[in-house]
Protein backbone atom coordinates (compact mmCIF):
# COMPACT_ATOMS: atom_id res chain seq x y z
CA UNK A 1 0.00 0.00 0.00
CA UNK A 2 1.27 3.46 -0.85
CA UNK A 3 1.13 6.23 1.75
CA UNK A 4 0.84 9.85 0.61
CA UNK A 5 1.64 13.07 2.51
CA UNK A 6 0.99 16.65 1.31
CA UNK A 7 3.85 19.17 1.21
CA UNK A 8 3.84 22.87 0.27
CA UNK A 9 6.99 24.54 -1.08
CA UNK A 10 7.96 27.63 0.94
CA UNK A 11 10.60 30.33 0.38
CA UNK A 12 12.96 28.53 2.75
CA UNK A 13 12.86 25.50 0.42
CA UNK A 14 14.03 27.41 -2.65
CA UNK A 15 17.04 29.14 -4.12
CA UNK A 16 17.04 32.78 -5.28
CA UNK A 17 15.12 31.79 -8.43
CA UNK A 18 12.25 30.15 -6.56
CA UNK A 19 13.36 26.63 -7.52
CA UNK A 20 13.47 23.91 -4.86
CA UNK A 21 17.02 23.50 -3.58
CA UNK A 22 18.24 19.93 -4.21
CA UNK A 23 18.76 19.04 -0.52
CA UNK A 24 15.14 19.94 0.29
CA UNK A 25 13.93 16.89 -1.60
CA UNK A 26 15.51 14.82 1.16
CA UNK A 27 13.65 16.91 3.77
CA UNK A 28 10.34 16.28 2.01
CA UNK A 29 11.02 12.54 1.85
CA UNK A 30 12.01 12.47 5.54
CA UNK A 31 8.80 14.21 6.63
CA UNK A 32 6.67 11.77 4.66
CA UNK A 33 8.54 8.73 6.06
CA UNK A 34 8.05 10.04 9.60
CA UNK A 35 4.31 10.52 9.04
CA UNK A 36 4.06 7.10 7.37
CA UNK A 37 5.71 5.47 10.40
CA UNK A 38 3.41 7.41 12.71
CA UNK A 39 0.37 6.24 10.71
CA UNK A 40 1.60 2.64 11.20
CA UNK A 41 1.75 3.17 14.98
CA UNK A 42 5.51 3.71 15.17
CA UNK A 43 6.43 6.83 17.14
CA UNK A 44 10.16 7.41 16.85
CA UNK A 45 10.41 9.32 20.14
CA UNK A 46 8.77 6.39 21.94
CA UNK A 47 11.20 3.96 20.30
CA UNK A 48 14.14 5.95 21.61
CA UNK A 49 12.76 6.53 25.10
CA UNK A 50 11.16 3.14 25.73
CA UNK A 51 13.26 0.71 23.67
CA UNK A 52 16.63 2.51 23.21
CA UNK A 53 16.19 2.26 19.43
CA UNK A 54 16.55 4.80 16.65
CA UNK A 55 15.84 4.49 12.94
CA UNK A 56 18.48 6.13 10.75
CA UNK A 57 18.94 6.55 7.03
CA UNK A 58 21.77 4.29 5.93
CA UNK A 59 21.59 4.73 2.17
CA UNK A 60 19.71 6.98 -0.26
CA UNK A 61 19.48 7.01 -4.02
CA UNK A 62 17.92 10.30 -5.16
CA UNK A 63 16.82 11.03 -8.73
CA UNK A 64 15.57 14.57 -9.44
CA UNK A 65 13.50 14.55 -12.60
CA UNK A 66 11.89 18.02 -12.68
CA UNK A 67 12.19 21.16 -10.57
CA UNK A 68 9.74 22.10 -7.88
CA UNK A 69 8.86 25.79 -7.44
CA UNK A 70 7.79 28.20 -4.74
CA UNK A 71 4.15 27.66 -3.65
CA UNK A 72 3.84 24.26 -5.35
CA UNK A 73 1.40 21.89 -3.64
CA UNK A 74 3.13 18.52 -3.72
CA UNK A 75 2.51 15.02 -2.44
CA UNK A 76 5.15 12.59 -1.26
CA UNK A 77 4.51 8.86 -1.45
CA UNK A 78 6.08 6.07 0.58
CA UNK A 79 5.93 2.42 -0.45
CA UNK A 80 7.70 -0.26 1.55
CA UNK A 81 9.89 -2.47 -0.61
CA UNK A 82 11.61 -4.81 1.82
CA UNK A 83 11.76 -5.60 5.53
CA UNK A 84 14.91 -7.21 6.92
CA UNK A 85 16.02 -8.19 10.41
CA UNK A 86 17.65 -4.85 11.22
CA UNK A 87 16.58 -2.57 8.37
CA UNK A 88 13.91 -1.82 5.82
CA UNK A 89 13.78 -0.23 2.37
CA UNK A 90 11.21 2.17 0.96
CA UNK A 91 10.61 3.74 -2.43
CA UNK A 92 9.44 7.34 -2.39
CA UNK A 93 8.19 9.74 -5.03
CA UNK A 94 7.46 13.46 -5.02
CA UNK A 95 4.51 14.52 -7.18
CA UNK A 96 3.08 17.79 -8.43
CA UNK A 97 -0.26 16.73 -9.84
CA UNK A 98 0.50 14.11 -12.49
CA UNK A 99 4.19 15.03 -12.77
CA UNK A 100 6.75 13.05 -10.79
CA UNK A 101 9.46 15.51 -9.71
CA UNK A 102 11.75 13.15 -7.84
CA UNK A 103 12.25 9.55 -6.76
CA UNK A 104 14.24 8.08 -3.90
CA UNK A 105 15.14 4.62 -2.70
CA UNK A 106 15.93 4.73 1.00
CA UNK A 107 17.39 2.10 3.34
CA UNK A 108 16.63 2.72 7.01
CA UNK A 109 18.68 0.91 9.64
CA UNK A 110 17.86 0.17 13.27
CA UNK A 111 20.45 1.21 15.87
CA UNK A 112 20.75 1.20 19.66
CA UNK A 113 20.33 4.85 20.65
CA UNK A 114 22.83 4.49 23.50
CA UNK A 115 25.65 3.01 21.38
CA UNK A 116 24.79 3.74 17.74
CA UNK A 117 25.42 0.06 17.02
CA UNK A 118 23.12 -1.96 14.73
CA UNK A 119 20.37 -4.02 16.33
CA UNK A 120 17.32 -5.93 15.19
CA UNK A 121 14.04 -4.18 14.58
CA UNK A 122 11.84 -4.41 17.69
CA UNK A 123 8.99 -6.90 17.31
CA UNK A 124 6.32 -4.19 17.26
CA UNK A 125 8.15 -2.30 14.51
CA UNK A 126 8.79 -5.44 12.48
CA UNK A 127 5.13 -6.43 12.73
CA UNK A 128 3.91 -2.96 11.69
CA UNK A 129 6.31 -2.92 8.73
CA UNK A 130 5.37 -6.46 7.68
CA UNK A 131 1.69 -5.47 7.78
CA UNK A 132 2.40 -2.37 5.68
CA UNK A 133 4.37 -4.50 3.22
CA UNK A 134 1.47 -6.96 2.78
CA UNK A 135 -1.13 -4.27 2.10
Tab-separated table of N, CA and C in Angstrom:
chain	number	residue	atom	x	y	z
A	1	UNK	N	0.835	-1.168	0.000
A	1	UNK	CA	0.000	0.000	0.000
A	1	UNK	C	0.888	1.243	0.000
A	2	UNK	N	0.502	2.228	-0.752
A	2	UNK	CA	1.269	3.460	-0.851
A	2	UNK	C	0.663	4.522	0.059
A	3	UNK	N	1.505	5.133	0.853
A	3	UNK	CA	1.132	6.225	1.754
A	3	UNK	C	1.452	7.541	1.043
A	4	UNK	N	0.608	8.549	1.236
A	4	UNK	CA	0.841	9.847	0.613
A	4	UNK	C	0.725	10.956	1.654
A	5	UNK	N	1.634	11.948	1.571
A	5	UNK	CA	1.642	13.068	2.512
A	5	UNK	C	1.778	14.380	1.739
A	6	UNK	N	0.914	15.370	2.032
A	6	UNK	CA	0.995	16.653	1.308
A	6	UNK	C	2.139	17.528	1.821
A	7	UNK	N	2.746	18.236	0.904
A	7	UNK	CA	3.846	19.171	1.208
A	7	UNK	C	3.605	20.442	0.394
A	8	UNK	N	3.873	21.586	0.994
A	8	UNK	CA	3.840	22.867	0.274
A	8	UNK	C	5.276	23.388	0.216
A	9	UNK	N	5.659	23.964	-0.924
A	9	UNK	CA	6.993	24.544	-1.075
A	9	UNK	C	6.964	25.984	-0.582
A	10	UNK	N	7.849	26.290	0.374
A	10	UNK	CA	7.962	27.632	0.944
A	10	UNK	C	9.262	28.294	0.478
A	11	UNK	N	9.385	29.602	0.742
A	11	UNK	CA	10.601	30.333	0.384
A	11	UNK	C	11.845	29.636	0.913
A	12	UNK	N	11.785	29.159	2.137
A	12	UNK	CA	12.960	28.530	2.751
A	12	UNK	C	13.417	27.275	2.010
A	13	UNK	N	12.547	26.715	1.169
A	13	UNK	CA	12.865	25.501	0.420
A	13	UNK	C	13.526	25.783	-0.923
A	14	UNK	N	13.611	27.068	-1.296
A	14	UNK	CA	14.031	27.405	-2.653
A	14	UNK	C	15.319	28.220	-2.691
A	15	UNK	N	15.895	28.269	-3.887
A	15	UNK	CA	17.045	29.141	-4.121
A	15	UNK	C	16.528	30.521	-4.525
A	16	UNK	N	17.419	31.406	-4.937
A	16	UNK	CA	17.037	32.779	-5.279
A	16	UNK	C	16.068	32.858	-6.461
A	17	UNK	N	16.026	31.807	-7.268
A	17	UNK	CA	15.123	31.792	-8.427
A	17	UNK	C	13.775	31.167	-8.156
A	18	UNK	N	13.531	30.769	-6.887
A	18	UNK	CA	12.252	30.155	-6.560
A	18	UNK	C	12.164	28.681	-6.913
A	19	UNK	N	13.305	28.051	-7.182
A	19	UNK	CA	13.357	26.627	-7.518
A	19	UNK	C	13.776	25.856	-6.268
A	20	UNK	N	13.146	24.715	-6.035
A	20	UNK	CA	13.467	23.907	-4.857
A	20	UNK	C	14.947	23.526	-4.877
A	21	UNK	N	15.616	23.839	-3.775
A	21	UNK	CA	17.019	23.497	-3.584
A	21	UNK	C	17.141	21.976	-3.475
A	22	UNK	N	18.158	21.395	-4.089
A	22	UNK	CA	18.242	19.933	-4.210
A	22	UNK	C	18.171	19.194	-2.871
A	23	UNK	N	18.771	19.720	-1.820
A	23	UNK	CA	18.760	19.037	-0.520
A	23	UNK	C	17.368	18.990	0.096
A	24	UNK	N	16.501	19.908	-0.280
A	24	UNK	CA	15.144	19.938	0.287
A	24	UNK	C	14.316	18.716	-0.107
A	25	UNK	N	14.650	18.111	-1.226
A	25	UNK	CA	13.927	16.893	-1.600
A	25	UNK	C	14.083	15.846	-0.498
A	26	UNK	N	15.279	15.772	0.071
A	26	UNK	CA	15.507	14.824	1.163
A	26	UNK	C	14.670	15.183	2.389
A	27	UNK	N	14.509	16.473	2.659
A	27	UNK	CA	13.653	16.907	3.769
A	27	UNK	C	12.207	16.461	3.535
A	28	UNK	N	11.720	16.670	2.325
A	28	UNK	CA	10.344	16.284	2.007
A	28	UNK	C	10.146	14.778	2.194
A	29	UNK	N	11.112	13.989	1.718
A	29	UNK	CA	11.017	12.541	1.854
A	29	UNK	C	11.057	12.126	3.328
A	30	UNK	N	11.911	12.786	4.111
A	30	UNK	CA	12.013	12.475	5.543
A	30	UNK	C	10.691	12.737	6.259
A	31	UNK	N	10.080	13.881	5.989
A	31	UNK	CA	8.803	14.208	6.631
A	31	UNK	C	7.740	13.165	6.307
A	32	UNK	N	7.671	12.769	5.051
A	32	UNK	CA	6.669	11.772	4.660
A	32	UNK	C	6.944	10.421	5.319
A	33	UNK	N	8.221	10.007	5.388
A	33	UNK	CA	8.540	8.728	6.061
A	33	UNK	C	8.152	8.772	7.526
A	34	UNK	N	8.404	9.897	8.185
A	34	UNK	CA	8.051	10.042	9.596
A	34	UNK	C	6.545	9.926	9.782
A	35	UNK	N	5.776	10.585	8.937
A	35	UNK	CA	4.312	10.520	9.043
A	35	UNK	C	3.787	9.134	8.686
A	36	UNK	N	4.435	8.468	7.733
A	36	UNK	CA	4.060	7.099	7.374
A	36	UNK	C	4.279	6.167	8.557
A	37	UNK	N	5.447	6.295	9.217
A	37	UNK	CA	5.713	5.474	10.397
A	37	UNK	C	4.684	5.750	11.487
A	38	UNK	N	4.398	7.025	11.702
A	38	UNK	CA	3.405	7.407	12.713
A	38	UNK	C	2.036	6.798	12.396
A	39	UNK	N	1.664	6.802	11.113
A	39	UNK	CA	0.369	6.235	10.715
A	39	UNK	C	0.323	4.726	10.928
A	40	UNK	N	1.505	4.082	10.956
A	40	UNK	CA	1.600	2.638	11.203
A	40	UNK	C	1.738	2.325	12.695
A	41	UNK	N	1.664	3.375	13.537
A	41	UNK	CA	1.748	3.173	14.977
A	41	UNK	C	3.152	3.184	15.530
A	42	UNK	N	4.110	3.674	14.746
A	42	UNK	CA	5.512	3.712	15.172
A	42	UNK	C	5.898	5.160	15.456
A	43	UNK	N	6.006	5.497	16.733
A	43	UNK	CA	6.432	6.831	17.140
A	43	UNK	C	7.924	6.779	17.450
A	44	UNK	N	8.711	7.508	16.697
A	44	UNK	CA	10.163	7.413	16.846
A	44	UNK	C	10.652	7.893	18.212
A	45	UNK	N	9.987	8.878	18.805
A	45	UNK	CA	10.407	9.324	20.140
A	45	UNK	C	10.160	8.230	21.170
A	46	UNK	N	9.054	7.504	21.028
A	46	UNK	CA	8.774	6.391	21.937
A	46	UNK	C	9.803	5.276	21.770
A	47	UNK	N	10.189	4.995	20.535
A	47	UNK	CA	11.202	3.961	20.302
A	47	UNK	C	12.492	4.293	21.046
A	48	UNK	N	12.895	5.543	20.959
A	48	UNK	CA	14.143	5.947	21.613
A	48	UNK	C	14.010	5.896	23.135
A	49	UNK	N	12.921	6.443	23.654
A	49	UNK	CA	12.757	6.532	25.099
A	49	UNK	C	12.440	5.198	25.755
A	50	UNK	N	11.638	4.379	25.101
A	50	UNK	CA	11.161	3.142	25.725
A	50	UNK	C	11.953	1.903	25.334
A	51	UNK	N	12.578	1.911	24.136
A	51	UNK	CA	13.265	0.708	23.669
A	51	UNK	C	14.736	0.944	23.304
A	52	UNK	N	15.240	2.174	23.514
A	52	UNK	CA	16.630	2.512	23.211
A	52	UNK	C	16.971	2.224	21.745
A	53	UNK	N	16.034	2.550	20.859
A	53	UNK	CA	16.187	2.261	19.435
A	53	UNK	C	15.945	3.538	18.634
A	54	UNK	N	16.784	3.729	17.611
A	54	UNK	CA	16.547	4.805	16.652
A	54	UNK	C	16.586	4.231	15.240
A	55	UNK	N	15.865	4.865	14.349
A	55	UNK	CA	15.838	4.490	12.942
A	55	UNK	C	16.591	5.566	12.178
A	56	UNK	N	17.635	5.171	11.456
A	56	UNK	CA	18.484	6.131	10.754
A	56	UNK	C	18.609	5.767	9.275
A	57	UNK	N	18.734	6.784	8.459
A	57	UNK	CA	18.942	6.553	7.033
A	57	UNK	C	20.361	6.044	6.831
A	58	UNK	N	20.461	4.887	6.205
A	58	UNK	CA	21.765	4.291	5.925
A	58	UNK	C	22.206	4.578	4.501
A	59	UNK	N	21.257	4.581	3.583
A	59	UNK	CA	21.594	4.726	2.170
A	59	UNK	C	20.426	5.387	1.451
A	60	UNK	N	20.743	6.305	0.533
A	60	UNK	CA	19.712	6.984	-0.265
A	60	UNK	C	20.175	7.068	-1.706
A	61	UNK	N	19.277	6.722	-2.609
A	61	UNK	CA	19.479	7.010	-4.023
A	61	UNK	C	18.416	8.035	-4.380
A	62	UNK	N	18.833	9.213	-4.839
A	62	UNK	CA	17.919	10.304	-5.160
A	62	UNK	C	18.028	10.634	-6.638
A	63	UNK	N	16.881	10.686	-7.312
A	63	UNK	CA	16.825	11.033	-8.728
A	63	UNK	C	15.871	12.208	-8.874
A	64	UNK	N	16.400	13.376	-9.237
A	64	UNK	CA	15.571	14.565	-9.438
A	64	UNK	C	15.245	14.658	-10.917
A	65	UNK	N	13.953	14.600	-11.213
A	65	UNK	CA	13.495	14.547	-12.599
A	65	UNK	C	13.068	15.906	-13.142
A	66	UNK	N	12.404	16.700	-12.297
A	66	UNK	CA	11.895	18.020	-12.681
A	66	UNK	C	12.003	18.941	-11.477
A	67	UNK	N	12.102	20.244	-11.709
A	67	UNK	CA	12.195	21.163	-10.573
A	67	UNK	C	10.847	21.419	-9.918
A	68	UNK	N	10.883	21.588	-8.603
A	68	UNK	CA	9.737	22.102	-7.880
A	68	UNK	C	9.918	23.610	-7.740
A	69	UNK	N	8.819	24.331	-7.509
A	69	UNK	CA	8.861	25.787	-7.442
A	69	UNK	C	8.124	26.305	-6.211
A	70	UNK	N	8.433	27.535	-5.858
A	70	UNK	CA	7.789	28.200	-4.736
A	70	UNK	C	6.267	28.085	-4.870
A	71	UNK	N	5.612	27.787	-3.768
A	71	UNK	CA	4.152	27.662	-3.649
A	71	UNK	C	3.554	26.395	-4.261
A	72	UNK	N	4.377	25.515	-4.827
A	72	UNK	CA	3.839	24.255	-5.353
A	72	UNK	C	3.180	23.456	-4.231
A	73	UNK	N	2.040	22.873	-4.532
A	73	UNK	CA	1.402	21.893	-3.645
A	73	UNK	C	1.827	20.521	-4.155
A	74	UNK	N	2.559	19.799	-3.326
A	74	UNK	CA	3.134	18.519	-3.717
A	74	UNK	C	2.597	17.396	-2.839
A	75	UNK	N	2.790	16.175	-3.292
A	75	UNK	CA	2.512	15.020	-2.440
A	75	UNK	C	3.704	14.080	-2.519
A	76	UNK	N	4.030	13.513	-1.360
A	76	UNK	CA	5.151	12.585	-1.259
A	76	UNK	C	4.585	11.210	-0.935
A	77	UNK	N	4.975	10.214	-1.705
A	77	UNK	CA	4.507	8.861	-1.451
A	77	UNK	C	5.612	8.026	-0.807
A	78	UNK	N	5.175	7.032	-0.055
A	78	UNK	CA	6.079	6.072	0.583
A	78	UNK	C	5.504	4.682	0.328
A	79	UNK	N	6.320	3.813	-0.232
A	79	UNK	CA	5.934	2.419	-0.446
A	79	UNK	C	7.039	1.538	0.106
A	80	UNK	N	6.688	0.633	0.995
A	80	UNK	CA	7.699	-0.261	1.552
A	80	UNK	C	8.078	-1.305	0.508
A	81	UNK	N	9.364	-1.550	0.394
A	81	UNK	CA	9.886	-2.466	-0.611
A	81	UNK	C	10.359	-3.765	0.025
A	82	UNK	N	11.003	-3.638	1.198
A	82	UNK	CA	11.614	-4.812	1.821
A	82	UNK	C	11.756	-4.587	3.325
A	83	UNK	N	11.545	-5.653	4.089
A	83	UNK	CA	11.761	-5.603	5.532
A	83	UNK	C	12.770	-6.691	5.884
A	84	UNK	N	13.877	-6.269	6.488
A	84	UNK	CA	14.909	-7.207	6.921
A	84	UNK	C	14.915	-7.328	8.437
A	85	UNK	N	15.920	-8.002	8.969
A	85	UNK	CA	16.021	-8.189	10.409
A	85	UNK	C	16.335	-6.891	11.142
A	86	UNK	N	17.212	-6.069	10.550
A	86	UNK	CA	17.652	-4.846	11.222
A	86	UNK	C	17.495	-3.596	10.358
A	87	UNK	N	16.765	-3.719	9.261
A	87	UNK	CA	16.579	-2.571	8.371
A	87	UNK	C	15.352	-2.785	7.496
A	88	UNK	N	14.971	-1.720	6.814
A	88	UNK	CA	13.908	-1.820	5.820
A	88	UNK	C	14.197	-0.831	4.698
A	89	UNK	N	13.599	-1.088	3.538
A	89	UNK	CA	13.776	-0.227	2.374
A	89	UNK	C	12.418	0.292	1.921
A	90	UNK	N	12.417	1.558	1.511
A	90	UNK	CA	11.207	2.166	0.957
A	90	UNK	C	11.543	2.836	-0.365
A	91	UNK	N	10.528	2.953	-1.192
A	91	UNK	CA	10.610	3.736	-2.428
A	91	UNK	C	9.709	4.939	-2.228
A	92	UNK	N	10.215	6.123	-2.566
A	92	UNK	CA	9.444	7.345	-2.387
A	92	UNK	C	9.422	8.143	-3.678
A	93	UNK	N	8.324	8.861	-3.870
A	93	UNK	CA	8.192	9.736	-5.028
A	93	UNK	C	7.576	11.054	-4.596
A	94	UNK	N	7.983	12.122	-5.268
A	94	UNK	CA	7.463	13.456	-5.017
A	94	UNK	C	6.690	13.892	-6.259
A	95	UNK	N	5.411	14.218	-6.068
A	95	UNK	CA	4.510	14.517	-7.177
A	95	UNK	C	3.953	15.931	-7.105
A	96	UNK	N	3.834	16.557	-8.257
A	96	UNK	CA	3.077	17.789	-8.429
A	96	UNK	C	2.003	17.434	-9.452
A	97	UNK	N	0.799	17.194	-8.945
A	97	UNK	CA	-0.263	16.727	-9.841
A	97	UNK	C	0.121	15.394	-10.451
A	98	UNK	N	0.154	15.349	-11.785
A	98	UNK	CA	0.495	14.112	-12.489
A	98	UNK	C	1.975	14.017	-12.850
A	99	UNK	N	2.770	15.018	-12.450
A	99	UNK	CA	4.193	15.034	-12.768
A	99	UNK	C	5.020	14.551	-11.582
A	100	UNK	N	5.825	13.520	-11.811
A	100	UNK	CA	6.754	13.050	-10.793
A	100	UNK	C	8.007	13.924	-10.862
A	101	UNK	N	8.307	14.613	-9.754
A	101	UNK	CA	9.455	15.505	-9.706
A	101	UNK	C	10.729	14.797	-9.263
A	102	UNK	N	10.577	13.810	-8.398
A	102	UNK	CA	11.751	13.152	-7.836
A	102	UNK	C	11.389	11.762	-7.320
A	103	UNK	N	12.396	10.894	-7.314
A	103	UNK	CA	12.255	9.546	-6.760
A	103	UNK	C	13.423	9.279	-5.832
A	104	UNK	N	13.165	8.465	-4.814
A	104	UNK	CA	14.244	8.080	-3.901
A	104	UNK	C	14.036	6.646	-3.441
A	105	UNK	N	15.130	5.928	-3.340
A	105	UNK	CA	15.143	4.617	-2.701
A	105	UNK	C	15.955	4.790	-1.425
A	106	UNK	N	15.340	4.447	-0.297
A	106	UNK	CA	15.933	4.734	1.002
A	106	UNK	C	16.017	3.453	1.829
A	107	UNK	N	17.210	3.202	2.389
A	107	UNK	CA	17.387	2.104	3.335
A	107	UNK	C	17.492	2.711	4.725
A	108	UNK	N	16.662	2.232	5.633
A	108	UNK	CA	16.629	2.718	7.010
A	108	UNK	C	17.109	1.596	7.916
A	109	UNK	N	18.110	1.899	8.740
A	109	UNK	CA	18.683	0.908	9.640
A	109	UNK	C	18.237	1.167	11.073
A	110	UNK	N	18.229	0.103	11.860
A	110	UNK	CA	17.856	0.166	13.270
A	110	UNK	C	19.135	0.133	14.108
A	111	UNK	N	19.279	1.120	15.008
A	111	UNK	CA	20.454	1.206	15.870
A	111	UNK	C	20.031	1.341	17.326
A	112	UNK	N	20.917	0.902	18.231
A	112	UNK	CA	20.752	1.200	19.657
A	112	UNK	C	21.048	2.682	19.838
A	113	UNK	N	20.140	3.411	20.440
A	113	UNK	CA	20.329	4.847	20.647
A	113	UNK	C	21.530	5.119	21.544
A	114	UNK	N	21.757	4.266	22.523
A	114	UNK	CA	22.831	4.490	23.500
A	114	UNK	C	24.227	4.212	22.949
A	115	UNK	N	24.331	3.390	21.891
A	115	UNK	CA	25.652	3.014	21.385
A	115	UNK	C	25.846	3.290	19.894
A	116	UNK	N	24.776	3.571	19.194
A	116	UNK	CA	24.790	3.738	17.737
A	116	UNK	C	25.298	2.489	17.022
A	117	UNK	N	25.067	1.325	17.635
A	117	UNK	CA	25.423	0.058	17.016
A	117	UNK	C	24.164	-0.591	16.455
A	118	UNK	N	24.285	-1.315	15.331
A	118	UNK	CA	23.117	-1.963	14.730
A	118	UNK	C	22.453	-2.949	15.685
A	119	UNK	N	21.143	-3.036	15.567
A	119	UNK	CA	20.371	-4.018	16.330
A	119	UNK	C	19.166	-4.421	15.494
A	120	UNK	N	18.501	-5.486	15.903
A	120	UNK	CA	17.319	-5.934	15.191
A	120	UNK	C	16.152	-4.986	15.394
A	121	UNK	N	15.259	-4.966	14.429
A	121	UNK	CA	14.040	-4.185	14.578
A	121	UNK	C	13.227	-4.749	15.740
A	122	UNK	N	12.717	-3.903	16.623
A	122	UNK	CA	11.844	-4.413	17.689
A	122	UNK	C	10.641	-5.138	17.086
A	123	UNK	N	10.109	-6.095	17.816
A	123	UNK	CA	8.986	-6.903	17.311
A	123	UNK	C	7.810	-6.053	16.860
A	124	UNK	N	7.467	-5.022	17.641
A	124	UNK	CA	6.320	-4.190	17.265
A	124	UNK	C	6.576	-3.432	15.963
A	125	UNK	N	7.801	-3.001	15.735
A	125	UNK	CA	8.152	-2.297	14.506
A	125	UNK	C	8.145	-3.268	13.333
A	126	UNK	N	8.757	-4.431	13.531
A	126	UNK	CA	8.788	-5.441	12.482
A	126	UNK	C	7.374	-5.842	12.060
A	127	UNK	N	6.511	-6.053	13.029
A	127	UNK	CA	5.128	-6.432	12.726
A	127	UNK	C	4.409	-5.331	11.957
A	128	UNK	N	4.557	-4.082	12.384
A	128	UNK	CA	3.906	-2.964	11.688
A	128	UNK	C	4.416	-2.837	10.257
A	129	UNK	N	5.736	-3.009	10.074
A	129	UNK	CA	6.307	-2.922	8.733
A	129	UNK	C	5.867	-4.092	7.848
A	130	UNK	N	5.838	-5.291	8.437
A	130	UNK	CA	5.374	-6.463	7.679
A	130	UNK	C	3.918	-6.278	7.227
A	131	UNK	N	3.088	-5.736	8.118
A	131	UNK	CA	1.689	-5.474	7.780
A	131	UNK	C	1.588	-4.438	6.662
A	132	UNK	N	2.404	-3.393	6.722
A	132	UNK	CA	2.396	-2.369	5.682
A	132	UNK	C	2.879	-2.951	4.358
A	133	UNK	N	3.822	-3.885	4.427
A	133	UNK	CA	4.365	-4.501	3.224
A	133	UNK	C	3.347	-5.409	2.546
A	134	UNK	N	2.494	-6.049	3.326
A	134	UNK	CA	1.472	-6.958	2.782
A	134	UNK	C	0.356	-6.185	2.091
A	135	UNK	N	0.021	-5.039	2.623
A	135	UNK	CA	-1.127	-4.272	2.099
A	135	UNK	C	-0.780	-3.487	0.870
